[in-house]
Short mmCIF file of C-alpha atoms in Angstrom, two decimals:
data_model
loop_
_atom_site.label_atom_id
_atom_site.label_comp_id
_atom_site.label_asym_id
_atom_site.label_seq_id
_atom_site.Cartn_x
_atom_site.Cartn_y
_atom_site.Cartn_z
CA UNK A 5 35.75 43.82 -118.95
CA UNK A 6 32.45 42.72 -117.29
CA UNK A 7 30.91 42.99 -121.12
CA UNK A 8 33.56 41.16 -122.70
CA UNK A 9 33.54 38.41 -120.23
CA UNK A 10 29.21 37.90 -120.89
CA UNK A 11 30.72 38.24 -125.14
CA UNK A 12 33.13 35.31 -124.27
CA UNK A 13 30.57 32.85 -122.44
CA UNK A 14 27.78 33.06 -124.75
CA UNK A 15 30.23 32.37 -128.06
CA UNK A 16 31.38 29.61 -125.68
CA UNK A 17 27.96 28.08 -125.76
CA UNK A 18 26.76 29.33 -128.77
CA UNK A 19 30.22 29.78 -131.28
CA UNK A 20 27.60 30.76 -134.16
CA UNK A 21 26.68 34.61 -133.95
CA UNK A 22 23.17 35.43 -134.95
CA UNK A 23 20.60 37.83 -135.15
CA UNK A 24 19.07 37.39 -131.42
CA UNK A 25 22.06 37.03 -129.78
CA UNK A 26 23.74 39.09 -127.21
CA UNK A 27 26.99 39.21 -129.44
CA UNK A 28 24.93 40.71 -132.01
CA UNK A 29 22.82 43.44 -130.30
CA UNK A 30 26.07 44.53 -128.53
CA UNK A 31 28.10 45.32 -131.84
CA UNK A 32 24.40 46.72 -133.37
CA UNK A 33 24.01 49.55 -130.52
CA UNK A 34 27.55 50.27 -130.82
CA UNK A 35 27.61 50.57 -134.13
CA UNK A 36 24.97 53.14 -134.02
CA UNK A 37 26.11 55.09 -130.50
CA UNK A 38 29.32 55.71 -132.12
CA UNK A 39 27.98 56.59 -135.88
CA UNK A 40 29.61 59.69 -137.35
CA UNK A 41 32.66 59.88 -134.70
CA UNK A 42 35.94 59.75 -136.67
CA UNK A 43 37.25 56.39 -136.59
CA UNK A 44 33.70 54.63 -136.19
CA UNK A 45 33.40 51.17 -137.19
CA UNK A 46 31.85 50.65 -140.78
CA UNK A 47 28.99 47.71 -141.80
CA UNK A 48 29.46 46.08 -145.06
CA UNK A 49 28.72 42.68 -146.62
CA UNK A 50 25.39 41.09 -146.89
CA UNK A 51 22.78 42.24 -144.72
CA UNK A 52 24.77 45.31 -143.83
CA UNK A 53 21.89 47.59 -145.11
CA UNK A 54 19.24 45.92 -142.88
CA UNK A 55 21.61 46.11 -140.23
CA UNK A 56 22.04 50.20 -140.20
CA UNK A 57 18.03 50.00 -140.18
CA UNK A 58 17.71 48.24 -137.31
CA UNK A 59 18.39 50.20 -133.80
CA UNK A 60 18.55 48.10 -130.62
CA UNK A 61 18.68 50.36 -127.26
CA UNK A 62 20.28 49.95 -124.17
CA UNK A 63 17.09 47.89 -122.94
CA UNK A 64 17.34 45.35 -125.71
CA UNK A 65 20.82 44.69 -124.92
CA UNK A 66 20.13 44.67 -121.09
CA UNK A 67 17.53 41.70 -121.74
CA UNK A 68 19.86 40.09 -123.97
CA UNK A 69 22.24 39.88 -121.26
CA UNK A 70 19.90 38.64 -118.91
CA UNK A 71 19.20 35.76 -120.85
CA UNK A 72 23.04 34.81 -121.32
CA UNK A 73 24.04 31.50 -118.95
CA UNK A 74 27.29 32.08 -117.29
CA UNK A 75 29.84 29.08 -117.20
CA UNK A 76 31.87 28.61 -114.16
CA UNK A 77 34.70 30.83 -114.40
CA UNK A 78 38.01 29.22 -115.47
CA UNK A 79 41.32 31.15 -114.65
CA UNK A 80 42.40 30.75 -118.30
CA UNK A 81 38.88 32.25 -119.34
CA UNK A 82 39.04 35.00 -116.81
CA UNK A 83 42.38 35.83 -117.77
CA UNK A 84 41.72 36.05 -121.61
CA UNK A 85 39.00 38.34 -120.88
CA UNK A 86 41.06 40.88 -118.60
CA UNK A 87 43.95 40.53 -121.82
CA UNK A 88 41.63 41.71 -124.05
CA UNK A 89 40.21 44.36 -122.08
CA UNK A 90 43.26 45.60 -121.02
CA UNK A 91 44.63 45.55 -125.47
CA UNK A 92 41.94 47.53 -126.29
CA UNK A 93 42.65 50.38 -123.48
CA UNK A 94 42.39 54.19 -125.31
CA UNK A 95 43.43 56.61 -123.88
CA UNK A 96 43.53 59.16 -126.23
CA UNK A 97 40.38 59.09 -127.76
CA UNK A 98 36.97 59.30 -127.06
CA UNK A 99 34.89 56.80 -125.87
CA UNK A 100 33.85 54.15 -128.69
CA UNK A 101 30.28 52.71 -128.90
CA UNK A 102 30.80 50.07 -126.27
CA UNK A 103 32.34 52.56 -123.85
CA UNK A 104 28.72 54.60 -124.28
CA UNK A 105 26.56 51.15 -124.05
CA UNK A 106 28.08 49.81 -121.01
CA UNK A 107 27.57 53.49 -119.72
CA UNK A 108 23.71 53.09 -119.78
CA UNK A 109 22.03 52.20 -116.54
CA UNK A 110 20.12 49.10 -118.11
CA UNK A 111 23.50 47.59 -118.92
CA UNK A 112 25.14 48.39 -115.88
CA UNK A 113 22.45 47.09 -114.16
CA UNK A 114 22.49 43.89 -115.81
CA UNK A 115 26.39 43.62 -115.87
CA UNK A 116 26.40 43.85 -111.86
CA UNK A 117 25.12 40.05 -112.10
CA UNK A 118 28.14 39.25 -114.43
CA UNK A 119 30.99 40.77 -111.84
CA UNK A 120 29.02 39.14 -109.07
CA UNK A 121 29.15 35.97 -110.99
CA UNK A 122 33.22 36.85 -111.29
CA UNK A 123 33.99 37.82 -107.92
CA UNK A 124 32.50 34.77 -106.36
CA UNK A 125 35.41 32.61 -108.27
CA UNK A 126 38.11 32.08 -106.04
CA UNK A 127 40.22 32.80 -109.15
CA UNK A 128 39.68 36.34 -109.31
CA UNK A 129 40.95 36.33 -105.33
CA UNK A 130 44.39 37.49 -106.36
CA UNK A 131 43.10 40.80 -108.02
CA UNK A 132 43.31 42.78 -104.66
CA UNK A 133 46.33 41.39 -103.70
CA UNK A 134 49.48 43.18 -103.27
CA UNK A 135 52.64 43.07 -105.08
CA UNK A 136 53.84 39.56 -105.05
CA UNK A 137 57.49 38.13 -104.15
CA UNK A 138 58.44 36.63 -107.39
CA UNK A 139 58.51 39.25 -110.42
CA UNK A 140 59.73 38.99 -113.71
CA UNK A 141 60.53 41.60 -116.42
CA UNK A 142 59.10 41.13 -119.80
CA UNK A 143 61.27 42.52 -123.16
CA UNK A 144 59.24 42.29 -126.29
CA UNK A 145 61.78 41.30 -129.22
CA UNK A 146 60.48 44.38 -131.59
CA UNK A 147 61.14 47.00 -128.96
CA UNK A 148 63.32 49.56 -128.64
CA UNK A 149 66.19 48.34 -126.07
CA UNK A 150 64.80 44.65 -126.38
CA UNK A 151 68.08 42.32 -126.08
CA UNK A 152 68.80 38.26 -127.05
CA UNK A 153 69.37 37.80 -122.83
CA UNK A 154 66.21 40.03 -122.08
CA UNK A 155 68.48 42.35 -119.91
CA UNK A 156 68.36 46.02 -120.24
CA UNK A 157 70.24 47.98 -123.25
CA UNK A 158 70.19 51.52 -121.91
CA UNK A 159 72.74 51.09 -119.76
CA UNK A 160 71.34 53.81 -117.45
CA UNK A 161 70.51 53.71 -113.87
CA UNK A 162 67.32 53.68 -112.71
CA UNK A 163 68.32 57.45 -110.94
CA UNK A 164 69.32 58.35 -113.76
CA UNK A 165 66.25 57.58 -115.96
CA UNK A 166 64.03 59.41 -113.64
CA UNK A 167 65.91 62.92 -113.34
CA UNK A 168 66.09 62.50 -117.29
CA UNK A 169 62.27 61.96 -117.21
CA UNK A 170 61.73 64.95 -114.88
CA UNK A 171 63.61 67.15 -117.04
CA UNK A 172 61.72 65.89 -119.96
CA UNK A 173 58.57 66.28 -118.39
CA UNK A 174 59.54 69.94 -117.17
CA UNK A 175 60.32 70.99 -120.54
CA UNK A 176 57.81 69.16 -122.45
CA UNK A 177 55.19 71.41 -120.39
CA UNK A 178 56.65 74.38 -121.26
CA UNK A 179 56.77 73.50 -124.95
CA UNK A 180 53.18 72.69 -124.78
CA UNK A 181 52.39 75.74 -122.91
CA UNK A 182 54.09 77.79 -125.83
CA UNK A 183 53.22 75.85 -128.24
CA UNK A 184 49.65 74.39 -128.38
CA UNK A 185 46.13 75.38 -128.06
CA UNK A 186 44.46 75.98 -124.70
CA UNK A 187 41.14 74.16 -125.92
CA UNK A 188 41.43 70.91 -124.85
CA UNK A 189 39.23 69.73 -127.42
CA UNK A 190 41.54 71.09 -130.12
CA UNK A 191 42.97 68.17 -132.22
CA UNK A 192 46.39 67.55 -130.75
CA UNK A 193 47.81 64.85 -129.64
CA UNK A 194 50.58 63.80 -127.18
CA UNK A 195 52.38 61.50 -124.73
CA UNK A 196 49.15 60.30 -122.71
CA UNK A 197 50.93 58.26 -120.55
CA UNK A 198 51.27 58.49 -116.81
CA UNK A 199 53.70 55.43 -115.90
CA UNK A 200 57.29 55.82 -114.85
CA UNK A 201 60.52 55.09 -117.42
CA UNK A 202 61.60 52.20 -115.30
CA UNK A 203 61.69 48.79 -115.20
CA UNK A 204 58.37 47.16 -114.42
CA UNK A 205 57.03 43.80 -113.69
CA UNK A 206 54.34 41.65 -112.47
CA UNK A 207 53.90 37.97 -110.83
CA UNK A 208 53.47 34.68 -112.00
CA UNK A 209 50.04 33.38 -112.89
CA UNK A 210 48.51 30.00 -112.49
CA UNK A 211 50.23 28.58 -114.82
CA UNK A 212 54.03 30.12 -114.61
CA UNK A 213 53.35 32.48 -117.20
CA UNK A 214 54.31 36.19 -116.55
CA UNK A 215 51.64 38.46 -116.52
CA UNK A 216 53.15 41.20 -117.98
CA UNK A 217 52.72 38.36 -120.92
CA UNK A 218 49.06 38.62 -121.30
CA UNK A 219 48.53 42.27 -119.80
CA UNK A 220 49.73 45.24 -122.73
CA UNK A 221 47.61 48.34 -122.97
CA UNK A 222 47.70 48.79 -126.89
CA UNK A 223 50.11 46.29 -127.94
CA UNK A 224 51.72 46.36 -131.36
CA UNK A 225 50.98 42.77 -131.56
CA UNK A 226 54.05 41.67 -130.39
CA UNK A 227 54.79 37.43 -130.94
CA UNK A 228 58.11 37.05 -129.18
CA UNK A 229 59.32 37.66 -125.45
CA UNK A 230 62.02 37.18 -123.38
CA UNK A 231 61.39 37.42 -119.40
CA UNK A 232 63.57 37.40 -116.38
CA UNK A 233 63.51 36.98 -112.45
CA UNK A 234 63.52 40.73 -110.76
CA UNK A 235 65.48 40.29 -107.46
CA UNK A 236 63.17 42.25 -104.54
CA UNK A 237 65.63 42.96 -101.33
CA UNK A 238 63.92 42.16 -98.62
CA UNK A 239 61.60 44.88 -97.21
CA UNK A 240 61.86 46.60 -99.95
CA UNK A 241 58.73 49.46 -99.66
CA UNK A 242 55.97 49.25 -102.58
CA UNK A 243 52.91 52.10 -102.89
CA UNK A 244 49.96 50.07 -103.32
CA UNK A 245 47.47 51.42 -106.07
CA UNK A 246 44.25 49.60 -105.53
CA UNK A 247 41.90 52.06 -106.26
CA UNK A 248 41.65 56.32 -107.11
CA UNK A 249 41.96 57.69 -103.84
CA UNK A 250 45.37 55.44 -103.59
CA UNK A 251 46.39 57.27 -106.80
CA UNK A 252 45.03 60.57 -105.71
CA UNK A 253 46.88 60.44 -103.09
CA UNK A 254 50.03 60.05 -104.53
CA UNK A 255 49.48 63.14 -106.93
CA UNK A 256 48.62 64.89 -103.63
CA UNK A 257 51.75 64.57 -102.15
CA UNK A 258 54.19 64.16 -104.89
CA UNK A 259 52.49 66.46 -107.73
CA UNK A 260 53.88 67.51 -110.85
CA UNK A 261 52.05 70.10 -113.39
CA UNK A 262 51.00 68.00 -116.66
CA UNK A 263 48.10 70.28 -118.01
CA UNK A 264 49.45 71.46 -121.08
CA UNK A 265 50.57 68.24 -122.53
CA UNK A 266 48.00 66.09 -121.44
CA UNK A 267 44.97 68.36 -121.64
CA UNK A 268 43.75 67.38 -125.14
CA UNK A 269 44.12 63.59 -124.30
CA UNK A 270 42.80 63.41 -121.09
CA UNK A 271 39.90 65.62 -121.69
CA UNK A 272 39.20 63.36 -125.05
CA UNK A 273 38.91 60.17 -123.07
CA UNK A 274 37.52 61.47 -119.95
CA UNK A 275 35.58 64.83 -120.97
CA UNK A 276 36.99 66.50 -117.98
CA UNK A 277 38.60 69.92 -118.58
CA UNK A 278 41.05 71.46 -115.89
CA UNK A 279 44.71 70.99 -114.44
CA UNK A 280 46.18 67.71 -114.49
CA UNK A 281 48.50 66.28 -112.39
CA UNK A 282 50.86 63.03 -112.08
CA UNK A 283 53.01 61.62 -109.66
CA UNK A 284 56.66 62.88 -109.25
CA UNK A 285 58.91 59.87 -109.30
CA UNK A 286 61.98 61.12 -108.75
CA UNK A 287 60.28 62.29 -105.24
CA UNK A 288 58.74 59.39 -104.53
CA UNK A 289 61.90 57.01 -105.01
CA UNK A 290 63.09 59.03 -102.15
CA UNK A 291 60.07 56.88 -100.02
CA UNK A 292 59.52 53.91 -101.71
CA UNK A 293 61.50 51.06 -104.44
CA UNK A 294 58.19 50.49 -106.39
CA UNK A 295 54.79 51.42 -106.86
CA UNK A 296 52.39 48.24 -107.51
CA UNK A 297 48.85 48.63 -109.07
CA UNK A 298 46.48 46.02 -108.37
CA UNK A 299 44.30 44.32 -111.07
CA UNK A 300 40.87 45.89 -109.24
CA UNK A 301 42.39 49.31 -108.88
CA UNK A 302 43.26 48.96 -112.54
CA UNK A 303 39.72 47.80 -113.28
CA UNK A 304 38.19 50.27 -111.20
CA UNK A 305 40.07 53.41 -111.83
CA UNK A 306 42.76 53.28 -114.74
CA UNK A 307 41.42 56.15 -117.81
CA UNK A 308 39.12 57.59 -115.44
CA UNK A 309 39.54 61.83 -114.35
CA UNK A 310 40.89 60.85 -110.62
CA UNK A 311 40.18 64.11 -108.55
CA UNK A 312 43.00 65.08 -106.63
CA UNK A 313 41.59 68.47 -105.41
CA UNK A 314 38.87 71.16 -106.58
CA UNK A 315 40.34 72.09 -109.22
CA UNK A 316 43.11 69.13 -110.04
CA UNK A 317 42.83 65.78 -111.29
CA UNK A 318 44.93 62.42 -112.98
CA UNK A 319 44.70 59.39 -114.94
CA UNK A 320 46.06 56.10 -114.59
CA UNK A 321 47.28 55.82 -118.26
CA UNK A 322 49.77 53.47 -119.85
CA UNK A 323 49.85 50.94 -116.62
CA UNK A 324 48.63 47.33 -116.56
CA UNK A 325 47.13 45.13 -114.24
CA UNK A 326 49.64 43.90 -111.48
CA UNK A 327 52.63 45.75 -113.05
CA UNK A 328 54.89 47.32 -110.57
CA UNK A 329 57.17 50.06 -111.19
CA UNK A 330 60.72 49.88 -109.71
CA UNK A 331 62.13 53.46 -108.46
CA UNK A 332 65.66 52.53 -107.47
CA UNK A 333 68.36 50.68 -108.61
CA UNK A 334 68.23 47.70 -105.26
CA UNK A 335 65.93 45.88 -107.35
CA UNK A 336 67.51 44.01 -110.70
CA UNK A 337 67.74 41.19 -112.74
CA UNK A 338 68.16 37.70 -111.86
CA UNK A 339 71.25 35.68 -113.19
CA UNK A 340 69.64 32.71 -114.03
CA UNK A 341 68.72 31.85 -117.61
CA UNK A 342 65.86 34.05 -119.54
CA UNK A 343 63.06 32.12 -120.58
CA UNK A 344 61.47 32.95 -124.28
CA UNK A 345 58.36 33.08 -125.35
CA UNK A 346 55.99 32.79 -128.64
CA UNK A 347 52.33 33.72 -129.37
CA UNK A 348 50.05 31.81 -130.44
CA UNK A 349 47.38 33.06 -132.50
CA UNK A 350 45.51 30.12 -133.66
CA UNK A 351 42.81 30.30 -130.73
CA UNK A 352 39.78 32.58 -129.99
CA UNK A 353 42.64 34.38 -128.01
CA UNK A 354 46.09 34.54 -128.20
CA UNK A 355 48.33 32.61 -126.04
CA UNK A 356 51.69 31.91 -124.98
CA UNK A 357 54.53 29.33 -125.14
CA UNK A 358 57.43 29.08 -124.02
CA UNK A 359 60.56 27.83 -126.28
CA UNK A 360 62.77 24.89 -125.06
CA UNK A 361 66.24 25.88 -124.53
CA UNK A 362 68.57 23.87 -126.37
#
């Protein structure tokens, strides 16, 4: 994020990419970092050929960095930033070149002025919060379940969603067991999410707009939405996830066995090879209605091996800043109206509107 954030305020004050610019030298060393991987970006056009000639290091990106002003951080800029960080969330593949550059210890050295810079602004206060009393429920109108009234499809119960998913899990893991290769650096692919099958939500942000709006690992570039007020009953017990050992801790207690189904995934994005673990939902819906992960523990920990033991660890895969997971059926849908949404995509970054009723 912190590197997308120092992309964003130099194109502010400079919208004109050019040679010398930070802009530049960041998409140069990736370029080059991530040369030969499958998938890596290509150069083409004019000047393309001087441009696979020329090889900037971590240092020459560092200084570039250093000499980028930082603008006072806006809420809508901050929040753009954190969108587009979150879209572009892989968890099933290695790391690209930017993944590797920010890596280096000139860059991270020179990024720690950018999140000082960030957590100075009063409007990155909310990021440690926890879960906040007014949720809402986002339906994306391409989606499978998706309704015109933005209320659930399925008609199942939230129990009954989670002992389906811990069947599915159960049996997926012996089907992977069976079935695929104990490498984890075979090529094989799977469901590299960690998230429960229920509802979810998030808060309001500073300008009534839904966060689960602007916050989509991987979207499929979705333009429509419909959201709706999630009732909370009062006192109702959320897990807070503000960090690894928060997670970790969760897997510790409620554990179940993911390895074979996750192994080639999680060791392609992390590099760690061992057990996995995730949480057990079921179990922990026995405890608590929700599980809430902050936006720093997302920052700090989601995609990253998360030791649980010696020999066990998770990832935070799938989730989003702010969303919280509901684990029982007391929490549900308002009764007032839905409230629809469009995307704009005219901007530097996309942004949403919401439709008049009529």
């Amino acid at each position: 994020m912190l590197l997308a954030y120092a992309r964003d305020a130099e194109q502010t004050l400079q919208p004109e990419s050019c040679s010398d610019s930070f802009d530049y030298a960041v998409s140069l060393a990736s370029y080059h970092l991530e040369s030969g991987q499958e998938g890596a970006r290509v150069l083409f056009g004019p000047g393309a050929e001087e441009a696979r000639r020329t090889v900037l290091t971590a240092d020459d990106v560092a200084h570039r960095l250093s000499q980028v002003p930082l603008p006072e951080v806006t809420a809508a800029a901050l929040r753009s930033t954190l969108a587009d960080t979150v879209d572009t969330a892989r968890y099933w593949q290695d790391p690209d070149g930017e993944d590797i550059l920010v890596a280096a210890e000139p860059v991270r050295r020179e990024l720690r002025r950018v999140a000082e810079h960030i957590a100075r602004s009063a409007h990155a206060q909310w990021w440690t919060t926890s879960v906040a009393a007014d949720q809402w429920s986002v339906g994306w109108s391409e989606s499978v379940g998706w309704s015109e009234d933005g209320k659930d499809s399925a008609g199942s119960t939230t129990a009954e969603l989670l002992r389906d998913y811990r069947d599915r899990t159960a049996a997926e893991e012996v089907r992977a067991e069976r079935d695929r290769p104990a490498d984890p650096s075979a090529n094989w692919s799977g469901w590299w999410w960690s998230t429960p099958p229920t509802r979810c939500s998030s808060r309001l942000l500073f300008d009534r707009t839904p966060a689960g709006l602007w916050f989509v690992e991987d979207s499929m570039g979705w333009e429509r939405a419909i959201t709706r007020r999630v009732n909370i009953p009062a006192g109702a017990r959320v897990y807070e996830v503000d960090g690894a050992q928060a997670w970790a801790e969760l897997c510790r207690q409620f554990p179940v066995e993911v390895t074979a189904q996750k192994r080639h995934d999680w060791y392609r994005t992390t590099g760690r090879s061992g057990r996995w673990v995730i949480p057990d939902w079921p179990r922990l819906a026995e405890r608590y209605e929700g599980v809430h992960l902050t936006v720093a523990g997302y920052l700090a920990a989601a995609g990253t091996a998360i030791v649980v033991d010696a020999d066990t660890a998770s990832v935070i895969a799938g989730w989003a800043p702010d969303h919280t997971y509901w684990l029982t059926d007391t929490v549900n849908l308002g009764s007032d109206d839905p409230r629809t949404w469009v995307c704009d995509t005219s901007g530097m970054h996309p942004s949403w509107i919401e439709e008049a009723h009529h």
